[in-house]
Short mmCIF file of C-alpha atoms in Angstrom, two decimals:
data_model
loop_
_atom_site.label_atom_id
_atom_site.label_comp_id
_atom_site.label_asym_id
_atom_site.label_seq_id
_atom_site.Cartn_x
_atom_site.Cartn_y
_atom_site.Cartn_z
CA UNK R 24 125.53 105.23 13.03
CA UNK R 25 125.84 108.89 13.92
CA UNK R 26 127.02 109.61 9.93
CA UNK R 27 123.24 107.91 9.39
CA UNK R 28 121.55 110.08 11.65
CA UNK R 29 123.38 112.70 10.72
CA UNK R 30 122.10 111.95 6.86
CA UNK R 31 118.83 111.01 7.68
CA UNK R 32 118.60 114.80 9.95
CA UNK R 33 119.83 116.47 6.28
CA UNK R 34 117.47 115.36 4.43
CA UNK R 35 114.47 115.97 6.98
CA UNK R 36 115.82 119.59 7.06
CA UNK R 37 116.32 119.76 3.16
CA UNK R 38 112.15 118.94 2.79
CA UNK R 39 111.34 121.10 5.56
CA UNK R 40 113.17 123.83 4.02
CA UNK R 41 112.05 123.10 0.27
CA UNK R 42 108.64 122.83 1.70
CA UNK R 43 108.44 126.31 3.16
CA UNK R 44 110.02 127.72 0.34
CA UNK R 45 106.95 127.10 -1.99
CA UNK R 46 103.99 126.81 0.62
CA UNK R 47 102.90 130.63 -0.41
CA UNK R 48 102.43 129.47 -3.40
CA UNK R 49 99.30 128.88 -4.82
CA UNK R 50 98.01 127.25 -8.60
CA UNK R 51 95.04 129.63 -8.55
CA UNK R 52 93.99 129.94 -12.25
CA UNK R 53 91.37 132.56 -11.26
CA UNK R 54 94.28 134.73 -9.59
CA UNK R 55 96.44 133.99 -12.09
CA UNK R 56 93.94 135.34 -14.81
CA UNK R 57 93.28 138.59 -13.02
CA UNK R 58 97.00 139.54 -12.85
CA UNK R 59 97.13 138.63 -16.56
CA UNK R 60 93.81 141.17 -16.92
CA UNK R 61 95.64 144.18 -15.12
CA UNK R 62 98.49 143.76 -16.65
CA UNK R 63 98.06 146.38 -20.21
CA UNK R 64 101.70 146.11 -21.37
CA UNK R 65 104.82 144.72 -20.40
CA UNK R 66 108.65 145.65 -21.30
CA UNK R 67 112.16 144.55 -20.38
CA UNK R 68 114.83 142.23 -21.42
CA UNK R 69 114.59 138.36 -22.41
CA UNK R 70 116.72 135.72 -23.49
CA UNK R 71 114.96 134.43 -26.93
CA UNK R 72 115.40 130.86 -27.95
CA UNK R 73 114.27 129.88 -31.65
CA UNK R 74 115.48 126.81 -33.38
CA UNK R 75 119.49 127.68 -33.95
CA UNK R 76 118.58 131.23 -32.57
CA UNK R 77 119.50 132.56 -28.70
CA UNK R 78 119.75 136.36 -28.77
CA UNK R 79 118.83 138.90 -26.00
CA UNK R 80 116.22 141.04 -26.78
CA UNK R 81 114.93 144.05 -25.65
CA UNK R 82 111.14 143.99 -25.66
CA UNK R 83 107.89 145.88 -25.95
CA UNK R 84 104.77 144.41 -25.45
CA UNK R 85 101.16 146.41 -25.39
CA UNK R 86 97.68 144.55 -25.32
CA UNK R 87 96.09 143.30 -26.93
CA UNK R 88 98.80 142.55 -30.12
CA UNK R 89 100.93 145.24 -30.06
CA UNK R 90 104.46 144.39 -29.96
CA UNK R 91 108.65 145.24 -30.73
CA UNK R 92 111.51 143.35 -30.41
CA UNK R 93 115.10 144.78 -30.61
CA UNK R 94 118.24 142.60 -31.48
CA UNK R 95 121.57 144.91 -30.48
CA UNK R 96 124.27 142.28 -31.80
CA UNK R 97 121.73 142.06 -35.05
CA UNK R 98 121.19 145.68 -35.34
CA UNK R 99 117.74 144.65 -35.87
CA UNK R 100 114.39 145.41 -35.11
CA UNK R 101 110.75 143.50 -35.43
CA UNK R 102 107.46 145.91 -34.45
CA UNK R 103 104.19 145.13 -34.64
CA UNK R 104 101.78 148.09 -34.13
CA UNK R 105 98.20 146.04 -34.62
CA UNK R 106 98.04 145.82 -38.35
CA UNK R 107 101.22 146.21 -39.50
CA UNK R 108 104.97 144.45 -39.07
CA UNK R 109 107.81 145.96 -39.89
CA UNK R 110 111.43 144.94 -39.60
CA UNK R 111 114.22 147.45 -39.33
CA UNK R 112 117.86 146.82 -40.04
CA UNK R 113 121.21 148.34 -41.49
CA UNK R 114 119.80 147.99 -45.03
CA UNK R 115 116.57 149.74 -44.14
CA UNK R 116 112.73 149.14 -43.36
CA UNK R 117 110.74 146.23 -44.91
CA UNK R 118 106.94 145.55 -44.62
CA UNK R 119 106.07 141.71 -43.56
CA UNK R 120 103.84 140.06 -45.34
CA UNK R 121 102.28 138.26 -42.40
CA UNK R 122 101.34 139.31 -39.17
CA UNK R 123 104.57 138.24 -36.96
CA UNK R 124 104.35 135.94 -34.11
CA UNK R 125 103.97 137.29 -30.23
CA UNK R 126 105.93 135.40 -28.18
CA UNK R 127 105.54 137.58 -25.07
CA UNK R 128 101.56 137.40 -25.04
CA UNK R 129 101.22 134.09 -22.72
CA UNK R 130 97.74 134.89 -21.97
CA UNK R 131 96.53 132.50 -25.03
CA UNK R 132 98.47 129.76 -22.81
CA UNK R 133 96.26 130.69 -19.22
CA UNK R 134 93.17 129.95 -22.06
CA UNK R 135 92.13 126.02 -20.89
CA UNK R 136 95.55 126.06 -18.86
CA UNK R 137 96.27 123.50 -16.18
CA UNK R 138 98.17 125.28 -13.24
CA UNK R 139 100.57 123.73 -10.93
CA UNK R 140 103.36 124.49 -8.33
CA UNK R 141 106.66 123.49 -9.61
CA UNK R 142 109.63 124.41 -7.03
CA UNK R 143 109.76 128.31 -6.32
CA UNK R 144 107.41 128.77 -9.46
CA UNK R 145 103.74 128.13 -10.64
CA UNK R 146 103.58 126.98 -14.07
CA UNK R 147 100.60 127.00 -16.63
CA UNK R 148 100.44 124.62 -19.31
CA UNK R 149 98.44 123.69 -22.09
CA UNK R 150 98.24 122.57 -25.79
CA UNK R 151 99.99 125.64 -27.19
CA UNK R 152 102.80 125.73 -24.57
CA UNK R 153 103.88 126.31 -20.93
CA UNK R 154 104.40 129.43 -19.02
CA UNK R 155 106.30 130.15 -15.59
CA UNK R 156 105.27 132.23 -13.35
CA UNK R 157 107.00 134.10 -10.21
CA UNK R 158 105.31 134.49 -6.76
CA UNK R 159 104.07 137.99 -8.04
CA UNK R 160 102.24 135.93 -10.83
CA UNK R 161 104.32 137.54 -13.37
CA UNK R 162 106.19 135.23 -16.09
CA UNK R 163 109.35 133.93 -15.48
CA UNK R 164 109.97 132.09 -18.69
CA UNK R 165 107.36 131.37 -21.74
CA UNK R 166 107.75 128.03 -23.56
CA UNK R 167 106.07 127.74 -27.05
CA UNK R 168 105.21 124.07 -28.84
CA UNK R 169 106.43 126.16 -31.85
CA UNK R 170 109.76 125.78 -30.43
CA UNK R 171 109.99 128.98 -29.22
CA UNK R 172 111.50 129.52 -25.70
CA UNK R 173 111.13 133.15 -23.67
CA UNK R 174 113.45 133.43 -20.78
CA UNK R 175 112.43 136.85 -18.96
CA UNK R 176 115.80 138.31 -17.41
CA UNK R 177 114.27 142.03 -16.56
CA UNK R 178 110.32 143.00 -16.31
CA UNK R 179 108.43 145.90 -16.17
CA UNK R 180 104.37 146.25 -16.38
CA UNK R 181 101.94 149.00 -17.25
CA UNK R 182 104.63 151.80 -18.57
CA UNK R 183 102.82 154.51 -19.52
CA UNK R 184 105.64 155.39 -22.47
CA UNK R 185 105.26 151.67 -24.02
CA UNK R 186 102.43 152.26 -26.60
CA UNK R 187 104.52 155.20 -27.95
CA UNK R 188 108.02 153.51 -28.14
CA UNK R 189 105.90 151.49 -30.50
CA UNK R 190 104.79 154.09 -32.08
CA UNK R 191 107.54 155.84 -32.76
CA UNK R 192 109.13 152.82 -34.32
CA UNK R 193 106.45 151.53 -36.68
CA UNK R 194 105.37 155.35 -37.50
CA UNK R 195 101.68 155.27 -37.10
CA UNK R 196 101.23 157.73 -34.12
CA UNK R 197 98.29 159.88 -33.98
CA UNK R 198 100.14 162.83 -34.97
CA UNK R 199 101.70 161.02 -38.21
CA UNK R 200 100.83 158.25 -40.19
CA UNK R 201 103.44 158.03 -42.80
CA UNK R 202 105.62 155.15 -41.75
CA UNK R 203 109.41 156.66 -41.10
CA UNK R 204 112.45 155.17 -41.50
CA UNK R 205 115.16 154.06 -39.11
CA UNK R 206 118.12 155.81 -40.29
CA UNK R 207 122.09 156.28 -39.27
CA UNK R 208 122.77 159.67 -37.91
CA UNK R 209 124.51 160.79 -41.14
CA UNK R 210 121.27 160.55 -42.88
CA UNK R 211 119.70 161.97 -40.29
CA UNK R 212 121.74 165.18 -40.16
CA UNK R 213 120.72 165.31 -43.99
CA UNK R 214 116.97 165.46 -43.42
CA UNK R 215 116.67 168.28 -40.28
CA UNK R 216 116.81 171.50 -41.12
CA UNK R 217 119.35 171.76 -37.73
CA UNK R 218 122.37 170.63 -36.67
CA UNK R 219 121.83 167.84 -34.28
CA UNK R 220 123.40 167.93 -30.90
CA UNK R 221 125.10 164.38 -30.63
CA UNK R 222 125.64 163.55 -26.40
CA UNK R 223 129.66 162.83 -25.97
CA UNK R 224 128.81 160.65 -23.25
CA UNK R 225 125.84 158.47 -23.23
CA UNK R 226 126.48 156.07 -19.73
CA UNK R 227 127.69 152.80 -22.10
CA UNK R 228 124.33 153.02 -24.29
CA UNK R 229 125.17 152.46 -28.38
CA UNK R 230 123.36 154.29 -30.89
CA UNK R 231 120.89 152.85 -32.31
CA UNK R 232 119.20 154.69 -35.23
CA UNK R 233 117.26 158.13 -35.52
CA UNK R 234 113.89 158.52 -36.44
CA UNK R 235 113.09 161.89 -38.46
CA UNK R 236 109.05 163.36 -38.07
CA UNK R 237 107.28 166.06 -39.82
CA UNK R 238 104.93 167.21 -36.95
CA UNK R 239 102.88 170.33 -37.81
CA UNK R 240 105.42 171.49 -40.46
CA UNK R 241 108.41 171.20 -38.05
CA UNK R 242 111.11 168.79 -37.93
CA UNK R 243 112.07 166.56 -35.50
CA UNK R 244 114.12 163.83 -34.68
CA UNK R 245 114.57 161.49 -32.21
CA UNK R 246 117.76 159.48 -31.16
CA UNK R 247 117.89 156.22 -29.77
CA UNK R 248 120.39 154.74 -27.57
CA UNK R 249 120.54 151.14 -26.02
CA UNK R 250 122.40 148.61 -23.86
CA UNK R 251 121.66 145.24 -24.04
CA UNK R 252 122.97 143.54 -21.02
CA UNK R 253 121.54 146.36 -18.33
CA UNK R 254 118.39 147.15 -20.46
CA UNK R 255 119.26 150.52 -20.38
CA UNK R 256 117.29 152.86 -22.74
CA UNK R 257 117.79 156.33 -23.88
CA UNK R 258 116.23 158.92 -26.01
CA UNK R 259 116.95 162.17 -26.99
CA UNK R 260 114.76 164.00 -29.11
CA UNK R 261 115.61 167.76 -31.06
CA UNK R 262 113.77 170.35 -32.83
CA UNK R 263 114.09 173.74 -33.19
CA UNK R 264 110.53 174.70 -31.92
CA UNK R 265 110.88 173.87 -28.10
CA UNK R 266 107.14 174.05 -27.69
CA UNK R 267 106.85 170.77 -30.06
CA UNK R 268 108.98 169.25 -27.92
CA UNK R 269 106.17 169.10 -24.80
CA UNK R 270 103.71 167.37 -26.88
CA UNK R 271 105.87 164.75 -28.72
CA UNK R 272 107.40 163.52 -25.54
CA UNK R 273 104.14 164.49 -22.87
CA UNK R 274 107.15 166.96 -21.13
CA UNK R 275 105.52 167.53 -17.85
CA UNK R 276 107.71 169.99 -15.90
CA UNK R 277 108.28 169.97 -12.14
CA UNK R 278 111.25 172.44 -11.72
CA UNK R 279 113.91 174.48 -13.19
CA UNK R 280 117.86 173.87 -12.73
CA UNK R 281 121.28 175.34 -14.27
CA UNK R 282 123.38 173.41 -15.70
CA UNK R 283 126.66 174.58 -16.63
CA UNK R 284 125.18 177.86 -17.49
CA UNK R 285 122.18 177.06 -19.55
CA UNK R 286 118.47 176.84 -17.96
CA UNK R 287 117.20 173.23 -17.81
CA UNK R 288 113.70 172.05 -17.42
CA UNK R 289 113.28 169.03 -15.14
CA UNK R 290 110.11 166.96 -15.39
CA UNK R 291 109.15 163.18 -16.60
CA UNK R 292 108.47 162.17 -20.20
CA UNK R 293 105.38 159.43 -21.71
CA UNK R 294 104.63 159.86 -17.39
CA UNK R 295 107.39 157.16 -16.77
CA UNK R 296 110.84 158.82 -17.23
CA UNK R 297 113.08 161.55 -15.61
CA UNK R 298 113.46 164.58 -18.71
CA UNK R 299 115.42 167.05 -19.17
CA UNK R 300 114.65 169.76 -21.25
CA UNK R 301 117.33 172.71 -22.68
CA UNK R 302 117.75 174.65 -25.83
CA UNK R 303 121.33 174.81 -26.87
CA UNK R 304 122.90 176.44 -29.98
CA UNK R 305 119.45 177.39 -31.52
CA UNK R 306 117.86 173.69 -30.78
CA UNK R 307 115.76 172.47 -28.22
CA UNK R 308 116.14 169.00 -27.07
CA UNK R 309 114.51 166.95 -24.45
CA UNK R 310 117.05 163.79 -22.73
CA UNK R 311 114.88 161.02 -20.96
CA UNK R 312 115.26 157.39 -20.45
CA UNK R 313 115.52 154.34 -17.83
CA UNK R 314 119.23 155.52 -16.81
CA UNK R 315 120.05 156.53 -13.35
CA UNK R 316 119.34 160.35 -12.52
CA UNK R 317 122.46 161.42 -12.07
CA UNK R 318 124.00 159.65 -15.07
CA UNK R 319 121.34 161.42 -17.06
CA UNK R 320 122.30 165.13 -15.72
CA UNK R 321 125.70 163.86 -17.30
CA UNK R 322 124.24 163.11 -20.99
CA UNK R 323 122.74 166.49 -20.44
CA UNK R 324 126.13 167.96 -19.37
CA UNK R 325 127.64 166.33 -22.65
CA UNK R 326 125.36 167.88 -25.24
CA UNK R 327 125.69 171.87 -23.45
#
């Protein structure tokens, strides 16, 4: 009798408990639309499901179609500035013929969506798919009729650097149209009129391709660094007018530093990341990213 009670008192608690755990949570579709409206681009990490397909991705994504996807183990990349798709890999750059699909926008799924409160998540469904979302009403997970399954490991909203990651990768900034090509850093070193400062320590982050601009008659190019399973980002960009430098990143400086003997400009880049900005051996070069502060100043320490 007392093992019964005792049962019976479990499973009272276990409701009580399961109960509390999602009574903040609300299947508002008219809240749920408004975070979707403030929300002008999104990046971070995701586990991609397609068919025979499940790769981790880094991702870019900036309203209303603008989009990238980066597969490490692949060496690949898909972007998507708005009218043009282009895929990147280890045998070069390759224009698609079609316009590639989004997974990452679920705002056509909150379109005639049914919301409802499912466990510790509120989930929107209809014809083209479902989407979970967290307590924040961001998604959790994005699940396509197509067969395509998103699950979001890492998020970030509104980054003021996202439109020109996307940029910089598909080649149609403002400041140059002519689509460039993702190349390895021996190629690289052949189209700069420089020798480029390569970091000897770069906090676990692989290399993953260089980008060479002609901006206003000067060369520049910009590394790119990655690591998959932290979502760690970093770029490093080199010229041999400094000045350049402030206007292809947005260099806003807030202070000045020495580092082992050479002055050092300390400010944010694209308005989102920590920069550092040096000239060393006749070339300026600015270090930003989404690594930690101090293991930044260490990238920095590598290249001087």
């Amino acid at each position: 009798m007392k093992k019964l009670l005792l049962a019976v008192t479990v499973i009272i608690l276990t409701s009580a408990i399961t109960g509390c755990s999602n009574a903040h949570l609300k299947a508002n579709m008219t809240q749920i639309k408004e975070k979707y409206s403030s929300i002008e681009s999104m990046s971070g990490t995701a586990i991609v499901k397609c068919r025979n397909s499940n790769d981790t991705i880094i991702f870019t994504f900036v309203k209303p179609d603008k989009f990238l996807e980066w597969y490490s183990t692949k060496n690949k990349m898909i972007v998507y500035n708005g009218s043009v798709g282009l895929i990147r890999d280890s045998t070069g750059t390759r224009k698609l013929n079609e316009k590639p699909f989004n997974p990452y926008d679920y705002g056509r799924i909150l379109m005639n969506g049914k919301a409802y409160v499912s466990g510790n998540s509120i989930v929107v469904e209809n014809d083209l798919g479902k989407v979970w979302l967290n307590k924040n009403l961001l998604p959790e997970k994005i699940e396509w009729n197509r067969g395509i399954t998103v699950k979001i490991i890492k998020l970030s909203i509104n980054g003021k650097g996202d439109e020109k990651i996307i940029e910089d990768f598909s080649g149609t900034s403002s400041r140059e149209q002519k689509p460039n090509k993702l190349v390895s850093m021996s190629e690289a070193k052949r189209e700069v009129n420089f020798s480029i400062i390569s970091p000897n320590y770069t906090d676990g982050c692989k290399f993953v391709g260089a980008i060479v601009s002609n901006i206003s008659g000067v060369k520049v190019v910009t590394l790119y660094y990655g690591e998959m399973n932290s979502n760690k980002l970093l770029t490093i960009v080199e010229a041999k007018n400094i000045s350049i430098l402030d206007s292809v990143c947005g260099m806003k400086k807030t202070y000045e530093t020495n580092i082992n003997g050479v002055n050092v400009k300390v400010g944010t880049a694209l308005g989102r990341w920590r920069a550092y900005k040096f000239k060393v051996n006749g070339v300026a070069v600015v270090v930003y990213g989404n690594i930690p502060a101090q293991e930044t100043i260490s990238v920095v320490k590598s290249m001087i």
